[in-house]
Each structure stands twice: as C-alpha cells, then as structure tokens.
PDB file of C-alpha atoms in Angstrom:
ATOM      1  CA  UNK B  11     -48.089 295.502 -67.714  1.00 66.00           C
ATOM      2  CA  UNK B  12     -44.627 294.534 -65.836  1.00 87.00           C
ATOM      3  CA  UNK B  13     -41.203 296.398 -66.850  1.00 90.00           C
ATOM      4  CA  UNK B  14     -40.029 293.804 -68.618  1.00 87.00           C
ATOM      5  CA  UNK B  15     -43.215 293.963 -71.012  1.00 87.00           C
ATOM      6  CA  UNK B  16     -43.008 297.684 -71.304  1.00 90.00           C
ATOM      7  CA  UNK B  17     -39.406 297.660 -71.941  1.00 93.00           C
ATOM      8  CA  UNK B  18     -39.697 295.485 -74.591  1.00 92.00           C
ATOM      9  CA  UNK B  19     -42.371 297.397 -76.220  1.00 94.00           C
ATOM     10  CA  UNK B  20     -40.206 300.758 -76.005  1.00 96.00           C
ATOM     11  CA  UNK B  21     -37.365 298.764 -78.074  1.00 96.00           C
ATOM     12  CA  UNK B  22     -40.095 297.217 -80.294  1.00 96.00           C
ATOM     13  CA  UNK B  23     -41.613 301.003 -80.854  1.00 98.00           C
ATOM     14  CA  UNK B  24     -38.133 302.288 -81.314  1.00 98.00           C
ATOM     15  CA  UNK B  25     -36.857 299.237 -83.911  1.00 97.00           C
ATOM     16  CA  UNK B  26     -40.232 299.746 -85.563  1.00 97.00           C
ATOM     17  CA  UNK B  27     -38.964 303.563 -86.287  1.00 97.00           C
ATOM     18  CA  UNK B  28     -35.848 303.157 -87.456  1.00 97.00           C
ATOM     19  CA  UNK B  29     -36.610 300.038 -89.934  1.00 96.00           C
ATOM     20  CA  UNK B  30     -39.836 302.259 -91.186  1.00 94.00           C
ATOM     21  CA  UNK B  31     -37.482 305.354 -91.330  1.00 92.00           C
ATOM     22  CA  UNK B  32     -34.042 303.856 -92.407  1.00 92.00           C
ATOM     23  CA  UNK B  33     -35.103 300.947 -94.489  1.00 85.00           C
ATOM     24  CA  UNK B  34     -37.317 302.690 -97.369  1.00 81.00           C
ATOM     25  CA  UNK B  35     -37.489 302.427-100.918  1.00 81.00           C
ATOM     26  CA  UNK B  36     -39.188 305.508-102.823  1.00 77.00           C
ATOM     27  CA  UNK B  37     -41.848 305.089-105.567  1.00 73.00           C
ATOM     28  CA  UNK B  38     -41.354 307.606-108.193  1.00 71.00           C
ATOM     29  CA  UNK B  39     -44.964 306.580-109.149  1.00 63.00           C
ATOM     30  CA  UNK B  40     -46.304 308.462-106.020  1.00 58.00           C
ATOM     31  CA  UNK B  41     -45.148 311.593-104.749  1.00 61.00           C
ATOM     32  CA  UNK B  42     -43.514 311.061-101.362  1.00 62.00           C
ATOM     33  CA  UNK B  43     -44.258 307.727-100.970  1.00 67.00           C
ATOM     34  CA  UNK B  44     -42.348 304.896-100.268  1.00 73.00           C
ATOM     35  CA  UNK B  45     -41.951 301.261 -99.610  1.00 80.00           C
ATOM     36  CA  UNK B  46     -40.273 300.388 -96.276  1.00 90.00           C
ATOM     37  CA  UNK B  47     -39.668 297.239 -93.967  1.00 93.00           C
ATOM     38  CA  UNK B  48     -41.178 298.441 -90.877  1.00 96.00           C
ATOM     39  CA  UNK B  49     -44.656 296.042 -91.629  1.00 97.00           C
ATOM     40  CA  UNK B  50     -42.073 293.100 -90.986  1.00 97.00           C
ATOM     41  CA  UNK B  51     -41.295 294.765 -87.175  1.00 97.00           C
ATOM     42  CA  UNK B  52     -44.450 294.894 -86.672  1.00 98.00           C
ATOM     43  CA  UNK B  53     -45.783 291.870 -87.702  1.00 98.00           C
ATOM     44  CA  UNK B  54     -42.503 289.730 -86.038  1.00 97.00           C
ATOM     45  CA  UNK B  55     -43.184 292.463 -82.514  1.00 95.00           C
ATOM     46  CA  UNK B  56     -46.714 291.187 -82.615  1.00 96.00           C
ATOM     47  CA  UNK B  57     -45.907 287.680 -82.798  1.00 95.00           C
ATOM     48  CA  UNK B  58     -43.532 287.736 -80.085  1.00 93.00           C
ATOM     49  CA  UNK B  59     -44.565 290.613 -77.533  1.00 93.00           C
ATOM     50  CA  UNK B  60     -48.568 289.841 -77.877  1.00 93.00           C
ATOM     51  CA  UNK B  61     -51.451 292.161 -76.368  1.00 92.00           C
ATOM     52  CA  UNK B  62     -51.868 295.936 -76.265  1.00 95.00           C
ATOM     53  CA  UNK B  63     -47.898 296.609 -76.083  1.00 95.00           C
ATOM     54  CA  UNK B  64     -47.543 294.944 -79.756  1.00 96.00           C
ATOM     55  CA  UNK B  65     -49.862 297.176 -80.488  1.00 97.00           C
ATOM     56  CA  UNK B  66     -48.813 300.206 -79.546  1.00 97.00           C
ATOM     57  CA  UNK B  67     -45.027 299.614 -80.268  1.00 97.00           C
ATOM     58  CA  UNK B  68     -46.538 299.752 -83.943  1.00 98.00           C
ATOM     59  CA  UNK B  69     -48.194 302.411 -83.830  1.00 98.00           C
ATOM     60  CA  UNK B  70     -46.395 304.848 -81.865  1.00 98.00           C
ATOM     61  CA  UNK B  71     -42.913 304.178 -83.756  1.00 98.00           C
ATOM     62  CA  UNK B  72     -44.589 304.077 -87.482  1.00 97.00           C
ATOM     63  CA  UNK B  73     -46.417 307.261 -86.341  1.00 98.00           C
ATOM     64  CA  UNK B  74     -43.021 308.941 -85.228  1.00 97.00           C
ATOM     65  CA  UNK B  75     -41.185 307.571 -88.645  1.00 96.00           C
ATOM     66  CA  UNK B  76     -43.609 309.760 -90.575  1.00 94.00           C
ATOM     67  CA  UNK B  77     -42.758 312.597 -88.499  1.00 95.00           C
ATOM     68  CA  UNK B  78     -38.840 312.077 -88.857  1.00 94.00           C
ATOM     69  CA  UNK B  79     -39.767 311.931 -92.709  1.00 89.00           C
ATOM     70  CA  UNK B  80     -41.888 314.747 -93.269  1.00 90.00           C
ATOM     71  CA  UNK B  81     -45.161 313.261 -93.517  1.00 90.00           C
ATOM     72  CA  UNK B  82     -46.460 314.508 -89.860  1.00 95.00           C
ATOM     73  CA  UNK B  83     -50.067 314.844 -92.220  1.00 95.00           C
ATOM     74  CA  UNK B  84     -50.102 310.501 -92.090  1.00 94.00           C
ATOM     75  CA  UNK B  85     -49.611 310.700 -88.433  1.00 97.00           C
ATOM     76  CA  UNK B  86     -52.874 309.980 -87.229  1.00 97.00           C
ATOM     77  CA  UNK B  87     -54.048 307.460 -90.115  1.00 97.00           C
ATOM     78  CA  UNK B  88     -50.722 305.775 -89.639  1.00 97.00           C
ATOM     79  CA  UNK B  89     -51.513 305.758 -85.801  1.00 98.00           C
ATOM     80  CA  UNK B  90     -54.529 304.138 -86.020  1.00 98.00           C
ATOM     81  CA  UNK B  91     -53.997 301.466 -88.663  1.00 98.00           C
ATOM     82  CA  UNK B  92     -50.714 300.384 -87.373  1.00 98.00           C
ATOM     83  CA  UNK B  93     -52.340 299.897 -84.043  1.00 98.00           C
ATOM     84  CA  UNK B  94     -55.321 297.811 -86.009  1.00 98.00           C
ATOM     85  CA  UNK B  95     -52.318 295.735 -87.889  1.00 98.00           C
ATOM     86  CA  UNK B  96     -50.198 295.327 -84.298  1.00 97.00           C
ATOM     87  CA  UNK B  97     -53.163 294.145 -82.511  1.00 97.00           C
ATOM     88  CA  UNK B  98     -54.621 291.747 -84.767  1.00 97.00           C
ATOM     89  CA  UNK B  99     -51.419 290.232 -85.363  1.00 97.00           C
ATOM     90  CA  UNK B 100     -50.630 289.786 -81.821  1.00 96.00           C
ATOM     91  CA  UNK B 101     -54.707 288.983 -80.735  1.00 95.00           C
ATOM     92  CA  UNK B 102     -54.718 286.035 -83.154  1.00 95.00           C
ATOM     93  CA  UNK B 103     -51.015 284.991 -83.639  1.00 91.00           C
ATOM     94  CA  UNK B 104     -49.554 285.789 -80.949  1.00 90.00           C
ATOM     95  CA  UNK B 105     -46.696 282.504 -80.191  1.00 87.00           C
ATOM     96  CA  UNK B 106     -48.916 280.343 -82.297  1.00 92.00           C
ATOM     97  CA  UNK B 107     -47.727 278.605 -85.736  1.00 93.00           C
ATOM     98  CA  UNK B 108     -46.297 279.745 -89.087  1.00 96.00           C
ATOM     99  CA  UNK B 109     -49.518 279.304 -90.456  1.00 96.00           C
ATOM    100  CA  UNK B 110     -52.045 281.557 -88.501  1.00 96.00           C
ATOM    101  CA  UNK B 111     -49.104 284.357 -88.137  1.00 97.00           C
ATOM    102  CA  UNK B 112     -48.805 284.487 -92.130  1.00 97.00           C
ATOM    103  CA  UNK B 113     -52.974 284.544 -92.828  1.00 97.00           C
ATOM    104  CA  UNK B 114     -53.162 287.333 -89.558  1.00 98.00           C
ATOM    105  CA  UNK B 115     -49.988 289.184 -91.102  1.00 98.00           C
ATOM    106  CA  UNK B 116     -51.638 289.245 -94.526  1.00 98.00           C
ATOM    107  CA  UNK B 117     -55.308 290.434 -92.920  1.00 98.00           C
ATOM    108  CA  UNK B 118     -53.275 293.245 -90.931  1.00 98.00           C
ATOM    109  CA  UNK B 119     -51.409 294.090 -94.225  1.00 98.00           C
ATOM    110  CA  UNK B 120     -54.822 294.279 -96.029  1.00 98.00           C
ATOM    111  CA  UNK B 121     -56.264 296.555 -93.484  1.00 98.00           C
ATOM    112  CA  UNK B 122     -53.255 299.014 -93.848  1.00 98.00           C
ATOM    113  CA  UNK B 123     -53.937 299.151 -97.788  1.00 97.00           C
ATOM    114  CA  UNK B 124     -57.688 299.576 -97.022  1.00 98.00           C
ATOM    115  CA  UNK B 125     -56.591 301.797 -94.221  1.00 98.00           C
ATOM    116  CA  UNK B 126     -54.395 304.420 -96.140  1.00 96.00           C
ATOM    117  CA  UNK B 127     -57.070 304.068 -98.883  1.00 97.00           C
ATOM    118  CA  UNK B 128     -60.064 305.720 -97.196  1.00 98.00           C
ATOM    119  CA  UNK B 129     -57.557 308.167 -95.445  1.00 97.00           C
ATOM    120  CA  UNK B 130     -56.302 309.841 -98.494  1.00 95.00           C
ATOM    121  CA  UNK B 131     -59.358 309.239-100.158  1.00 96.00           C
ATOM    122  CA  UNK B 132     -60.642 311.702 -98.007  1.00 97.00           C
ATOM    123  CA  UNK B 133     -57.787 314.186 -97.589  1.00 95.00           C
ATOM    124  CA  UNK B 134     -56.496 313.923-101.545  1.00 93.00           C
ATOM    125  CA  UNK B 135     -59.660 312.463-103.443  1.00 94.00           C
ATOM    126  CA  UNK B 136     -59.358 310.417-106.775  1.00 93.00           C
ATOM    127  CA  UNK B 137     -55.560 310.845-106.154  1.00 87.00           C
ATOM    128  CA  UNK B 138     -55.409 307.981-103.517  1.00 91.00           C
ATOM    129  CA  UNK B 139     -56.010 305.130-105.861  1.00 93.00           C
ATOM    130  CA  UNK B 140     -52.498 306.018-107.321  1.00 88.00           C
ATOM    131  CA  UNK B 141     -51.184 305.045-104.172  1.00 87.00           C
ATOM    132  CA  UNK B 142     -52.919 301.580-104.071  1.00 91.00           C
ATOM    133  CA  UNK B 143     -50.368 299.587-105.732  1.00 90.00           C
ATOM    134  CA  UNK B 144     -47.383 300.944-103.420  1.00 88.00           C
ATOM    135  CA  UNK B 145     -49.404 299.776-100.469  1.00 92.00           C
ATOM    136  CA  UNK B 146     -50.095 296.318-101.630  1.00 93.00           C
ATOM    137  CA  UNK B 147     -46.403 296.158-103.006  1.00 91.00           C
ATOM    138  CA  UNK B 148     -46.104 297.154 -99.175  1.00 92.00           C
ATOM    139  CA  UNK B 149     -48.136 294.548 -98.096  1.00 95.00           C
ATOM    140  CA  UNK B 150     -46.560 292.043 -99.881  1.00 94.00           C
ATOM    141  CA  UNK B 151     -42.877 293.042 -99.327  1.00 93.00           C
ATOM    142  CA  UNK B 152     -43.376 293.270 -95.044  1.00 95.00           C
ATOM    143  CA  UNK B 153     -45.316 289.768 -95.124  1.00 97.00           C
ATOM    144  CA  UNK B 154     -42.856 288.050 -97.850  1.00 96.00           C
ATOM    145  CA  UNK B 155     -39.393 289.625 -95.733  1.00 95.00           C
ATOM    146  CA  UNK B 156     -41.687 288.598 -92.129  1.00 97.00           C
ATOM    147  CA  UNK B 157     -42.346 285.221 -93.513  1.00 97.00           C
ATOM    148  CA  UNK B 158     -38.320 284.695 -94.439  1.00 97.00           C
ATOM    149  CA  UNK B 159     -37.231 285.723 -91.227  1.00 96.00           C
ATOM    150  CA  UNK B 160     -40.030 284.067 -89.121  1.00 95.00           C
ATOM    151  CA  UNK B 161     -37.943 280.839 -88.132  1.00 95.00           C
ATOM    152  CA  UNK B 162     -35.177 282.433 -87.044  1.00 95.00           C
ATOM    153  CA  UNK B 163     -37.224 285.016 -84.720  1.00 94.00           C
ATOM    154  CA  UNK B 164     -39.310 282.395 -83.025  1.00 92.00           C
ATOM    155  CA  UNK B 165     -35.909 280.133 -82.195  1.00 93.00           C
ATOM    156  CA  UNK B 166     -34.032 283.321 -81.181  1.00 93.00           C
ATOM    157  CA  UNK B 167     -37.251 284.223 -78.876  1.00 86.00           C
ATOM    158  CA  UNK B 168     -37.704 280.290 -77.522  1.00 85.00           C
ATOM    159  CA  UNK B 169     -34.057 280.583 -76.501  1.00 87.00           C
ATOM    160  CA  UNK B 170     -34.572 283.821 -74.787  1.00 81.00           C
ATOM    161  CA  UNK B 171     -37.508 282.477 -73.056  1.00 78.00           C
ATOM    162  CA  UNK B 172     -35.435 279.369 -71.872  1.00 81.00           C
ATOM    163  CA  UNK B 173     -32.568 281.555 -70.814  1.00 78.00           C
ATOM    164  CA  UNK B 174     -34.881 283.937 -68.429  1.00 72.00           C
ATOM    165  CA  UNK B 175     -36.705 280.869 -67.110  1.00 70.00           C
ATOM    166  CA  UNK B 176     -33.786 279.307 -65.598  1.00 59.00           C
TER     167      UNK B 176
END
C-alpha cells in the first residue's frame, strides 16, 4: 500500500466517523439506536479507494463512531460487518458502473441488517428483531442518499485522477 493509498484511507476512516457520528437520526422505536449516513461513506469510499483500505476505512471509523456514542458494546460486530460491507463494495464495484455499485451497495447493506441481527440476537435475544426495521430503514437510507450522490463522486474522483496524472 503507497502513502497516497493509506492517506486516503485515514481521511476515508475519519469522514466515515464523523458522518456515522454527526449525521444520525434516533429511533424512539429502539432504545439507543439510530439511523445515520455513514453506510453512504462507506459505500462511495469503497467505490472510489477499492481493496483492503476501503475496507478498513469502514470499519475502523464506524467502529470508533460507536465508541464516541456510547455504544463501545457494538464495537466488534460493527468492526466486522463494516469491514464485510467495505470490502464487498470495493471487491466487486470498485470504479465500475452505476449499476454493479447499487446491486453490491444493496448486498453490503443486507449483510449489515443480517449482520447486527445475529449479533444482538445473541447478546439481547428476542429483543433484536425490534431492531430489524431501523437497520433496513438503514439500509435503504445509505444506498438511496449513495445512489443520489453517486454521479457527482465519480466526476469529482475522474477529475482528481486527471489532475494527478498530468
């Protein structure tokens, strides 16, 4: 991995953070939980960055947004499935079409409802199916948003790849 690549990933990890963090929308349906933005980072990082770095951008800055917000207990599930979503997003989408990023953004987002699923399954019991439709309103909000913004990231990150070629 060159600087440039790990740099990248540091500001993807860090913008991943502070959208999952900042840009949240609490469900008074479930206690504690929330609906954020920081899906759409991940899924737009994996696009654009690619590889293990994508990856681990999402995880390691959705894993540090729980522990800024209090939920250090989702720290390793969130580790691990943002990691799953990061990589298969930027394994099968990476700087390809609209098409294959929005079915591989919608596979990574069901993986994170499936994901959180068994997790508090095991750690809460019958109580994690009240958390099912926050996660899929998740899942739809992050690939929705990610699909709006899509053109405009992929002709903001041609023209930075045109600039640093020259």
């Amino acid at each position: 991995m060159n600087v440039r690549k790990l740099t990248t990933a540091a500001l993807a990890a860090a913008l991943v953070c502070a959208v999952t963090f900042i840009a949240k929308v609490p469900l008074p349906s479930a206690h504690g939980a929330y609906v954020n933005l920081g899906d759409t980072v991940i899924y737009l990082c994996a696009w654009t960055i690619g590889g293990l770095p994508a990856a681990l951008a999402a995880a390691t800055g959705s894993a540090l947004a729980d522990l800024f917000a209090g939920a250090a207990v989702y720290m390793p599930a969130t580790f691990v499935i943002k990691f799953l979503m990061g990589l298969l997003v930027a394994r099968f989408a990476y700087q390809r079409g609209f098409a294959r990023f929005l079915l591989w953004s919608i596979v990574a987002g069901v993986v994170m409802v499936g994901g959180y699923f068994c997790y508090e399954l095991l750690l809460f019991g019958k109580v994690a199916f009240v958390n099912v439709p926050a996660n899929v309103i998740q899942l739809v909000g992050g690939v929705a948003v990610a699909a709006l913004l899509w053109p405009a990231v992929r002709e903001a990150w041609q023209s930075l790849r045109e600039g640093s070629q020259s």
